[in-house]
CSV table of C-alpha atoms and ligand atoms in Angstrom, one decimal:
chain,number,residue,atom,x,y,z
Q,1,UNK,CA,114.5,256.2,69.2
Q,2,UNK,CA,117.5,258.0,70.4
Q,3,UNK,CA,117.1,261.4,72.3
Q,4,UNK,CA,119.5,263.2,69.6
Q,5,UNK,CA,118.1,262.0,66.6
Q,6,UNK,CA,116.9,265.3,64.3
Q,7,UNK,CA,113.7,266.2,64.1
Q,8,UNK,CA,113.1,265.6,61.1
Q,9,UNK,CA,114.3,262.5,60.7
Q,10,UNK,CA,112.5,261.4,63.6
Q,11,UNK,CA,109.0,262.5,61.7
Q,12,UNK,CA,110.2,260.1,59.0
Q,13,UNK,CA,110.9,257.7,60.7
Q,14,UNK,CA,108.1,257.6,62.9
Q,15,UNK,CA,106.0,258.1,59.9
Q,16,UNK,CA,108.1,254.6,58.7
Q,17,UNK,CA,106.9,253.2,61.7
Q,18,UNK,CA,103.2,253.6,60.9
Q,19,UNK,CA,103.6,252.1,57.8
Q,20,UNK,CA,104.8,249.1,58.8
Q,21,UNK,CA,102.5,248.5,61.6
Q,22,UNK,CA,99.9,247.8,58.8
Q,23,UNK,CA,99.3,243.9,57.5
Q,24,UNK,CA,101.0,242.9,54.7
Q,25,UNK,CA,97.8,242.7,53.0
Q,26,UNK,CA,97.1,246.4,53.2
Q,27,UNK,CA,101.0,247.2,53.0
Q,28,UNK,CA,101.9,250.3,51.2
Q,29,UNK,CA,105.4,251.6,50.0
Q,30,UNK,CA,107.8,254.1,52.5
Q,31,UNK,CA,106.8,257.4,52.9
Q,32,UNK,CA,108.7,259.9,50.4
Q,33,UNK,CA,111.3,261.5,53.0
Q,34,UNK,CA,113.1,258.5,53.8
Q,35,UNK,CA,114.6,258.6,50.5
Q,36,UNK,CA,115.3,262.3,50.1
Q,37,UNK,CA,115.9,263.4,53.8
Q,38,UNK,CA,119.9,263.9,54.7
Q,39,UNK,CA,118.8,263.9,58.0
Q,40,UNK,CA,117.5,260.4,57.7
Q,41,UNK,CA,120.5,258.6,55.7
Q,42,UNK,CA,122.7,260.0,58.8
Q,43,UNK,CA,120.6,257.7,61.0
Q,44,UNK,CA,120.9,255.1,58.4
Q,45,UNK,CA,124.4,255.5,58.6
Q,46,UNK,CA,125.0,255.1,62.2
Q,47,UNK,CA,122.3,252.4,62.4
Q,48,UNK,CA,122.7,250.4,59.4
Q,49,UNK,CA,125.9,251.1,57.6
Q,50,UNK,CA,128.3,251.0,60.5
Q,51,UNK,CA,127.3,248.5,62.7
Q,52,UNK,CA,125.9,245.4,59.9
Q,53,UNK,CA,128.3,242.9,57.7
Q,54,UNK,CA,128.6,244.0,54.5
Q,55,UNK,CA,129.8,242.5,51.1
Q,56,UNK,CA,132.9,244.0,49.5
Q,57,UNK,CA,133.3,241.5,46.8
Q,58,UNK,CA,134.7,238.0,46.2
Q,59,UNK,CA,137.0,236.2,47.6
Q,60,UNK,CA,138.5,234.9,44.0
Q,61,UNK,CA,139.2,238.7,43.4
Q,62,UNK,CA,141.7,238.4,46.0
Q,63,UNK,CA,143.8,235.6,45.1
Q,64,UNK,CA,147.5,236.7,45.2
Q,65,UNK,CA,149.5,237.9,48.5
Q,66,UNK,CA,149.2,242.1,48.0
Q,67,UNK,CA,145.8,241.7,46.3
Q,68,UNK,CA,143.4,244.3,47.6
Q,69,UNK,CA,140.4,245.7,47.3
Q,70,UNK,CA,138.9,248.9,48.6
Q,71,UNK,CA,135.2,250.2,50.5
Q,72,UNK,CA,133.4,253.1,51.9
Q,73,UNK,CA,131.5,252.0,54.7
Q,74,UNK,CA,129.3,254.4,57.0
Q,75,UNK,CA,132.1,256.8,56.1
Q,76,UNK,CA,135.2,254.7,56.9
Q,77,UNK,CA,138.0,254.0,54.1
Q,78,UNK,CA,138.0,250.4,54.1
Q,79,UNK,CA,141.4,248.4,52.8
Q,80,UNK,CA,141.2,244.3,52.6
Q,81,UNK,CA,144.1,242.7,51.3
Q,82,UNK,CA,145.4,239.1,51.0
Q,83,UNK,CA,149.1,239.3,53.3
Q,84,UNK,CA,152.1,237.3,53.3
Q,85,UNK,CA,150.4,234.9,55.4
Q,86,UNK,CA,147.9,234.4,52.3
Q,87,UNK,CA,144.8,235.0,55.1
Q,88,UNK,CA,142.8,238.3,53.9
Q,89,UNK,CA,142.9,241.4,56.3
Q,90,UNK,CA,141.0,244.7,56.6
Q,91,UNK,CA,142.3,247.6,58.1
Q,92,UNK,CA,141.2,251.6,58.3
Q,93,UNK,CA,142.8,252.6,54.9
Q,94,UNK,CA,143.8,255.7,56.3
Q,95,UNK,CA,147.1,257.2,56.6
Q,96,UNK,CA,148.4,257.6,60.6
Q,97,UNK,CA,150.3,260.7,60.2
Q,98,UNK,CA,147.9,262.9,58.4
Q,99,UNK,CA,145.4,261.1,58.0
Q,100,UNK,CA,145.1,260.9,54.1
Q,101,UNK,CA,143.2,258.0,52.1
Q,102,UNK,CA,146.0,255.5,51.0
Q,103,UNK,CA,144.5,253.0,49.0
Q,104,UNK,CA,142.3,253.3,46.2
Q,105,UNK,CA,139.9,250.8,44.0
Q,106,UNK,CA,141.8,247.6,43.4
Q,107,UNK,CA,145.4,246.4,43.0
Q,108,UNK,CA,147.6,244.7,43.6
Q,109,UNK,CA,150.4,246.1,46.1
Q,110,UNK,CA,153.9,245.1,48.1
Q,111,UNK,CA,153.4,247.9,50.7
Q,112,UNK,CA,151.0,250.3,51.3
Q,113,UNK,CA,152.5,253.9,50.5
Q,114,UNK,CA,150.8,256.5,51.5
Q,115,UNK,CA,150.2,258.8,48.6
Q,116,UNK,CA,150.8,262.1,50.6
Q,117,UNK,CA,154.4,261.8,52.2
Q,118,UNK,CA,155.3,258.2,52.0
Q,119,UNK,CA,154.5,256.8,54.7
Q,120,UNK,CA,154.4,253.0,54.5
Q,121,UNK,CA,152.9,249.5,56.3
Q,122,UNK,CA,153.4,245.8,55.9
Q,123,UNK,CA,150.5,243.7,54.6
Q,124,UNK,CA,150.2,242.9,58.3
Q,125,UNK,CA,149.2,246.8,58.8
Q,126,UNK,CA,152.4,248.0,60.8
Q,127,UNK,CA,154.3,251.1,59.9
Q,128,UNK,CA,157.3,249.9,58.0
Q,129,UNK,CA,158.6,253.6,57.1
Q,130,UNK,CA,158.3,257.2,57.7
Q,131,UNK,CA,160.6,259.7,55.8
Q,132,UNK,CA,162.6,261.6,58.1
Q,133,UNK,CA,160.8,260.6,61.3
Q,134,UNK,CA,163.9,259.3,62.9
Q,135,UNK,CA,165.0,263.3,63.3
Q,136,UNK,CA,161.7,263.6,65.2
Q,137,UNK,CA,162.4,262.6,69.0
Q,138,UNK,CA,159.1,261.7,70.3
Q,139,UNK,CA,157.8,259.4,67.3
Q,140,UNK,CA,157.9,255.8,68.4
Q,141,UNK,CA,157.7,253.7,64.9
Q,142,UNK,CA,156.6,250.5,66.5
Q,143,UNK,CA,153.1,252.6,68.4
Q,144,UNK,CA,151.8,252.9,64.7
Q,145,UNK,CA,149.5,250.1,63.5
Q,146,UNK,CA,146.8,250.6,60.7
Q,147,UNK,CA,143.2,249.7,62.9
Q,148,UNK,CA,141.8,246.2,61.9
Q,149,UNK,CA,138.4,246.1,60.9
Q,150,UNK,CA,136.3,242.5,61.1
Q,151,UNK,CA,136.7,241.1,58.0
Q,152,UNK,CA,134.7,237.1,57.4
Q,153,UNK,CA,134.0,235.0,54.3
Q,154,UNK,CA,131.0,233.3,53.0
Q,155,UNK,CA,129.9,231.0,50.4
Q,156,UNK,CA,133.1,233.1,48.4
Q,157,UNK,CA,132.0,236.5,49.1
Q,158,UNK,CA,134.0,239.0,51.5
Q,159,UNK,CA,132.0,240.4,54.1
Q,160,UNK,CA,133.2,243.6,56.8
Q,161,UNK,CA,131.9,244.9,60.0
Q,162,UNK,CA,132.7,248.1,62.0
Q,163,UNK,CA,130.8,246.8,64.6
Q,164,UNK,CA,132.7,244.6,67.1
Q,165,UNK,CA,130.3,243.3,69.0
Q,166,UNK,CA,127.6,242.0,66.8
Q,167,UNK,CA,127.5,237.8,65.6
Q,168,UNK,CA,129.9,235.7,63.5
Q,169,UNK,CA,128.8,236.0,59.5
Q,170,UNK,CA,128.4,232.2,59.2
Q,171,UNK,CA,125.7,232.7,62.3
Q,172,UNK,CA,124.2,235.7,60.9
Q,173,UNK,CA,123.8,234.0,57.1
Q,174,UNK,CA,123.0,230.6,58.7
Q,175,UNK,CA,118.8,230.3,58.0
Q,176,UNK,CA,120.4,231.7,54.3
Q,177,UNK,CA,123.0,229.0,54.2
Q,178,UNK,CA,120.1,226.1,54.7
Q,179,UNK,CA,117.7,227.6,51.9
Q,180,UNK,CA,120.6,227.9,49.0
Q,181,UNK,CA,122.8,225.0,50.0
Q,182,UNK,CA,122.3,222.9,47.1
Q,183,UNK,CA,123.4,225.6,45.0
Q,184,UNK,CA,126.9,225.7,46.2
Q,185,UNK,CA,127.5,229.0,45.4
Q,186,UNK,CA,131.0,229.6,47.1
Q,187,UNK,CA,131.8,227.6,43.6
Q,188,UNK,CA,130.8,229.6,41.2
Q,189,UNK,CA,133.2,231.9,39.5
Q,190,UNK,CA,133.3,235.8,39.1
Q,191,UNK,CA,133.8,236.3,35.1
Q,192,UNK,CA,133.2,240.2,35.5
Q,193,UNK,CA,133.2,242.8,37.5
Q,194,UNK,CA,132.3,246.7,37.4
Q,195,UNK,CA,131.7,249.9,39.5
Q,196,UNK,CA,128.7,252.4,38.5
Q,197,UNK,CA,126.8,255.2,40.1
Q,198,UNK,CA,123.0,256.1,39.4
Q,199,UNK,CA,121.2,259.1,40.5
Q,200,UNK,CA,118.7,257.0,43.0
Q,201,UNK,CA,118.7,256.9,46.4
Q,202,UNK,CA,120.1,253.4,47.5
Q,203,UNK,CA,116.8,252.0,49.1
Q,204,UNK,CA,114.9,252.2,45.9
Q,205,UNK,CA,117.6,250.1,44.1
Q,206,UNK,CA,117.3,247.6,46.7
Q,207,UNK,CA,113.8,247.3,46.7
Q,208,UNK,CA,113.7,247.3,42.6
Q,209,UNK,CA,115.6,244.0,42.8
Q,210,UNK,CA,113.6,242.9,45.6
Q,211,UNK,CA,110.4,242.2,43.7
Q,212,UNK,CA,109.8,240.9,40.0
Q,213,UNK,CA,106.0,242.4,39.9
Q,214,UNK,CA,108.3,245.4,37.6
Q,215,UNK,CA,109.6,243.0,35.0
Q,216,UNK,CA,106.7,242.9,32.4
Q,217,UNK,CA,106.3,246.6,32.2
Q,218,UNK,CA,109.8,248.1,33.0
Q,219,UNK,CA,111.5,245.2,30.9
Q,220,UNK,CA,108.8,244.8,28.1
Q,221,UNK,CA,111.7,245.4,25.7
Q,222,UNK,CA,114.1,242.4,27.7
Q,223,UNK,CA,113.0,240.0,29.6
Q,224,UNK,CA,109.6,241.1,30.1
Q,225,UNK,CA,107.3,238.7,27.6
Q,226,UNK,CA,109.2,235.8,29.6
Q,227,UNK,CA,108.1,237.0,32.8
Q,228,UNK,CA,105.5,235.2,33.9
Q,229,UNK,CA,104.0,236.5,37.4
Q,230,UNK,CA,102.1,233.3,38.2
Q,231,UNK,CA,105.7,231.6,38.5
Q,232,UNK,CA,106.6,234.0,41.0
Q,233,UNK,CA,106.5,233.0,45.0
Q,234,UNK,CA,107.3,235.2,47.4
Q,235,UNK,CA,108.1,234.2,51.2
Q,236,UNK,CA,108.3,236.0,54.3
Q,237,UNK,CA,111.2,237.3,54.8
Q,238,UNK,CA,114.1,236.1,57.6
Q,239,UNK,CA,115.9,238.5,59.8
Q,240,UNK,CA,118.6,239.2,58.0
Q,241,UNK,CA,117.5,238.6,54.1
Q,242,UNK,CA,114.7,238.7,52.0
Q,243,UNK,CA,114.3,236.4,49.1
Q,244,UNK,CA,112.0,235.0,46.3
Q,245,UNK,CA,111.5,232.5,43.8
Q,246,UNK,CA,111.4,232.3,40.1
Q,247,UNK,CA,110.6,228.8,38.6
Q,248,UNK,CA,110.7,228.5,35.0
Q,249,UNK,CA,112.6,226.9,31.7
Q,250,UNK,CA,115.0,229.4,31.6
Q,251,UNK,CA,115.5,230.9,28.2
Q,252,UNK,CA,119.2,231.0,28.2
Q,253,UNK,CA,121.0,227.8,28.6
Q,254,UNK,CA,123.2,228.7,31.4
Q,255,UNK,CA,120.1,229.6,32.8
Q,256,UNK,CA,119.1,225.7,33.8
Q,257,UNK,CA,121.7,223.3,36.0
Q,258,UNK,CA,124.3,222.2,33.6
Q,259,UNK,CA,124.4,218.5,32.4
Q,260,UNK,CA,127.2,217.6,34.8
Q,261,UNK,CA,125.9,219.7,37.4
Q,262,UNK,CA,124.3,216.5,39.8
Q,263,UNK,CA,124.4,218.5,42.6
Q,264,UNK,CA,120.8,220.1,41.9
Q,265,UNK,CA,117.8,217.5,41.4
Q,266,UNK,CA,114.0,218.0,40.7
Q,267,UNK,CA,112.9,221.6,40.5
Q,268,UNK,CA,116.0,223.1,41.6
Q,269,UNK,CA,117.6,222.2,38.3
Q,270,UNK,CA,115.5,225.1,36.9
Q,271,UNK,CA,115.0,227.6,40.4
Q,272,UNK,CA,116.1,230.9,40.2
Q,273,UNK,CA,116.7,232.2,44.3
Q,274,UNK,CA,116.5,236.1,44.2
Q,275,UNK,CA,118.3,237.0,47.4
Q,276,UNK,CA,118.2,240.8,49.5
Q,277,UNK,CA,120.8,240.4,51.9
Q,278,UNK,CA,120.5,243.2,54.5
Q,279,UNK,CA,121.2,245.8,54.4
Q,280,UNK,CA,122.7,246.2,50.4
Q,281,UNK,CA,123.7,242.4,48.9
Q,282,UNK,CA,121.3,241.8,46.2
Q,283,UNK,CA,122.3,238.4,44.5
Q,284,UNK,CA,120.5,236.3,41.7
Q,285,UNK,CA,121.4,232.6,41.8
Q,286,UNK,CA,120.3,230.5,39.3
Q,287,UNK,CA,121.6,226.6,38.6
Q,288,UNK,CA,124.3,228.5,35.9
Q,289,UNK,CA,125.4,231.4,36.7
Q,290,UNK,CA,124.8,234.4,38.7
Q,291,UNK,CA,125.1,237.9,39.1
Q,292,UNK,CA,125.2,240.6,41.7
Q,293,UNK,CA,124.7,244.1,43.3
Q,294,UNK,CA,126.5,245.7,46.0
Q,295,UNK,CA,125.3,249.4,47.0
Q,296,UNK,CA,126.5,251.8,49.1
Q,297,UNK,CA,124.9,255.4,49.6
Q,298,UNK,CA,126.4,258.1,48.2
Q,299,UNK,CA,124.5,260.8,49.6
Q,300,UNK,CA,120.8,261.0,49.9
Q,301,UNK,CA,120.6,261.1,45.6
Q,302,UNK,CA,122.9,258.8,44.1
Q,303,UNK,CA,124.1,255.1,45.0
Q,304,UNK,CA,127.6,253.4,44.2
Q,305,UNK,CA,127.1,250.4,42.5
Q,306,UNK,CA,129.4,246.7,42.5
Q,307,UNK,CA,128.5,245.0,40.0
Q,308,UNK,CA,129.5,241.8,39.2
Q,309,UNK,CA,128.5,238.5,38.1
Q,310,UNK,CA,130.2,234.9,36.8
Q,311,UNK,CA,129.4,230.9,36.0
Q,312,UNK,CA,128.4,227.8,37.8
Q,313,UNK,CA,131.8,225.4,37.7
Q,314,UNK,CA,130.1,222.9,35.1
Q,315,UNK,CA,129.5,226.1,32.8
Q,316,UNK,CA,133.1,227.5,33.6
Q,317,UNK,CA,134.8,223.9,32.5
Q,318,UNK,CA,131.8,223.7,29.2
Q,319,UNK,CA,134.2,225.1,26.5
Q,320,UNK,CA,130.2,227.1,25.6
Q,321,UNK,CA,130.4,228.2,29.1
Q,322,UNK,CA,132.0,231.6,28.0
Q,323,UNK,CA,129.8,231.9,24.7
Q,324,UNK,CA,126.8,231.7,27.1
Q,325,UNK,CA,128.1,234.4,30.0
Q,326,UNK,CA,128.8,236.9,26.8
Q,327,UNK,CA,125.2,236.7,25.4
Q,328,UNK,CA,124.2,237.0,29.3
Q,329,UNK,CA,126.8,239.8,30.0
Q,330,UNK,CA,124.8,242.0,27.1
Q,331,UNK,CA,121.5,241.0,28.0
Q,332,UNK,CA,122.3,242.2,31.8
Q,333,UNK,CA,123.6,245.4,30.6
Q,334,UNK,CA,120.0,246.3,28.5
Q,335,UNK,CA,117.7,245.1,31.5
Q,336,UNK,CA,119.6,247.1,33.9
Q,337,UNK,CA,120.4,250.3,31.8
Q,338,UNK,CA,116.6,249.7,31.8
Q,339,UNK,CA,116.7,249.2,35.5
Q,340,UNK,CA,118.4,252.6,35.9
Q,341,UNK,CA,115.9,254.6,34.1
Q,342,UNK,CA,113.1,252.7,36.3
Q,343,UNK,CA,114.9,253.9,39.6
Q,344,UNK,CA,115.9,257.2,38.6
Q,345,UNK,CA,111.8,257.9,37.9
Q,346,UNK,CA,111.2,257.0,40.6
Q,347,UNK,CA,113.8,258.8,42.8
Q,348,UNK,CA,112.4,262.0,41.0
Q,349,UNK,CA,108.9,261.2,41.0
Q,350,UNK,CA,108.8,260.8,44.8
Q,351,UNK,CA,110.4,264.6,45.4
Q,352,UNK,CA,106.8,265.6,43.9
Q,353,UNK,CA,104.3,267.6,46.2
Q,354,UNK,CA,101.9,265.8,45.7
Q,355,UNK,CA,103.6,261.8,45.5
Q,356,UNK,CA,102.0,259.8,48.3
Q,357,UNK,CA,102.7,256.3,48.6
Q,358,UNK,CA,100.2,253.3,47.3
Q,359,UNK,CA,99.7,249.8,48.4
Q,360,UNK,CA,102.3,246.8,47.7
Q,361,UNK,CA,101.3,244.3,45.7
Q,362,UNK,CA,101.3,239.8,46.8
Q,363,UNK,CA,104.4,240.2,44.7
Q,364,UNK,CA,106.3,243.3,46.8
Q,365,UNK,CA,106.2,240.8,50.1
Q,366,UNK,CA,110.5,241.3,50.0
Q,367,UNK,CA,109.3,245.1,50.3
Q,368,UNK,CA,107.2,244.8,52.8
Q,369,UNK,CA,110.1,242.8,54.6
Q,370,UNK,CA,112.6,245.4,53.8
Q,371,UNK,CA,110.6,248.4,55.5
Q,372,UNK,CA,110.3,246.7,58.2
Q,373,UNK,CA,114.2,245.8,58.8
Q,374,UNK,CA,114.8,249.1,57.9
Q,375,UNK,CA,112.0,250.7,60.4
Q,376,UNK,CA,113.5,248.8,63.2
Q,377,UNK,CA,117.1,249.6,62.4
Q,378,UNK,CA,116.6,253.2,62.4
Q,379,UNK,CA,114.4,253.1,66.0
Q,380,UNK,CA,117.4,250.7,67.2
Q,381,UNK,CA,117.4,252.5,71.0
Q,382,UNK,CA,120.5,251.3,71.7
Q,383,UNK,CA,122.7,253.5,69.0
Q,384,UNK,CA,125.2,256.1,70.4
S,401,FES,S1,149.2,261.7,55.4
S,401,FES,FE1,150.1,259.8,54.9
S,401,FES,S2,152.2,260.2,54.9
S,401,FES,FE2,151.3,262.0,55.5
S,402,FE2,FE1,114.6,245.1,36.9
């Protein structure tokens, strides 16, 4: 641990430690305070949020030169936009002069005008113009440049780093890349896409989409009597991702591989992958279509949610295809408005005095993996 890390978030966090020093079979959830502790989402900040890759969206969102979308990582303004020269870029999206926010959400843009006094770059990030500042004898134009931020794709997703130094995505997301390759995911196609914020801390999101033990109980009125535990298997975990398994008839149709879909064979043709990227990619694949979350804190009490989801390309080119992803589309929203009510107990219930955390079940494995990524982020010795 760093010499300047708080005190109190070094009691959490050594406290973290401790619990995942026990076996996964007497494994027991994170101690209250790293959820609700300022001090210890500033550590996640510096550890975690600005220095891993993380997802932005998809590529497809980007398709047209001047397309862009917008991100909040550890605290930086993030722009990435498609340029002239039809590669995607991110920069800093913030403003050289006074240093104002320029972009915001999504859009689609010719130049980047700043919203404050004008002042505007190229695609390619320089300063184009500046109202005025040829009066002003020290200001050299051509010394502005917006900051370029590492920006890589994968399997169709957009992924950013502020951290220069760490490994190439495809390297980081190559033990991933094996287990879902007959998927072929960087085909499938984004039919929606949304931004929402719940009143949880991020980390309890995450770990609610990590592990399916919930879904009778929380999802009794969904797709809870489907659920069958027993169908459930739940790996260790890799270094950068968690995942698990559901195997079953799926009861939609998009659910199962598509006729025309000969890509997947035997078991796959019905395997749901439920995916945990680290730190905040939560993806679920199945052989049809597939959905997403993409968190970012928000404070220590509410996360900012991407959520997005679209169809296999059999099921996109299946004149049904569409039919299916609407009943999907409202079945999603119930199970997660569900979801948020789950996450937002829980975020309350572990403020209580006397909330003390209980063992993990076989089926909370992706938990279990989760701590301890987090656990050794935040000890990470080497941070400024
Ligand atoms: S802060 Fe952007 S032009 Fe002034
Ligand atoms: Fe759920």
């Amino acid at each position: 641990m760093a010499s300047n890390t708080n005190p109190d978030a070094a009691l959490a966090i050594a406290e973290l430690n401790m619990t995942c020093a026990r076996p996964f079979d007497d494994a027991r959830a994170m101690p209250p305070q790293v959820y609700t502790q300022a001090s210890f989402l500033e550590v996640e900040q510096q550890t975690i949020f600005q220095r891993e890759w993380q997802c932005v969206g998809r590529v497809s969102a980007l398709a047209r030169a001047g397309d862009y979308l917008t991100a909040d990582i550890g605290g930086q303004p993030v722009v990435v936009i498609r340029g002239s020269d039809d590669s995607l870029h991110a920069y800093s999206n913030v403003c050289l002069h006074r240093m104002s926010v320029l972009l915001e959400g999504r859009g689609n843009v010719r130049t980047i005008v700043c919203p404050y006094h004008a002042w505007s770059y190229t695609l390619a990030g320089e300063l184009r113009a500046a109202p005025l500042m040829d009066r002003q004898a020290g200001f050299c134009k051509e010394a502005y440049r917006l900051p370029k931020i590492r920006c890589e794709t994968w399997q169709g997703w957009i992924y950013v780093t502020l951290n220069p130094d760490t490994r190439p995505l495809s390297e980081h997301l190559a033990e991933l890349s094996a287990l879902i390759a007959p998927y072929e995911m960087g085909n499938y196609v984004e039919t929606f896409y949304e931004e929402h914020v719940w009143d949880t801390n991020w980390k309890i999101l995450a770990e609610n989409f990590m592990e399916s033990y919930h879904l009778p109980m929380l999802h009794r009125a969904t797709v809870g009597p489907h659920s069958k535990l027993e169908e459930m298997e739940c790996p260790p975990g890799h270094d950068a991702f968690n995942y698990h398994w559901i195997t079953k008839e799926a009861t939609l149709p998009i659910g199962n591989a598509h006729p025309d879909n000969t890509r997947l064979e035997g078991h796959w043709r019905k395997t749901t992958a439920l995916i945990a990227i680290y730190p905040s990619h939560l993806i679920t694949l199945t052989p049809g279509y597939f959905w997403y979350l993409i968190l970012q804190p928000r404070g220590v009490d509410q996360v900012h949610i991407r959520f997005g989801g679209g169809l296999s390309p059999e099921f996109v080119s299946d004149p049904s295809g569409r039919e299916y992803m609407k009943t999907l589309k409202a079945l999603l929203d119930k199970v997660n408005a569900e979801d948020r009510r789950g996450v937002e107990a829980v975020f309350r219930g572990l403020h209580a005095p006397l909330a003390k955390p209980g063992h993990l079940s076989p089926l909370e494995r992706p938990n279990y993996d989760f701590a301890r990524y987090l656990g050794q982020r935040v000890s990470d010795e080497n941070r400024a």
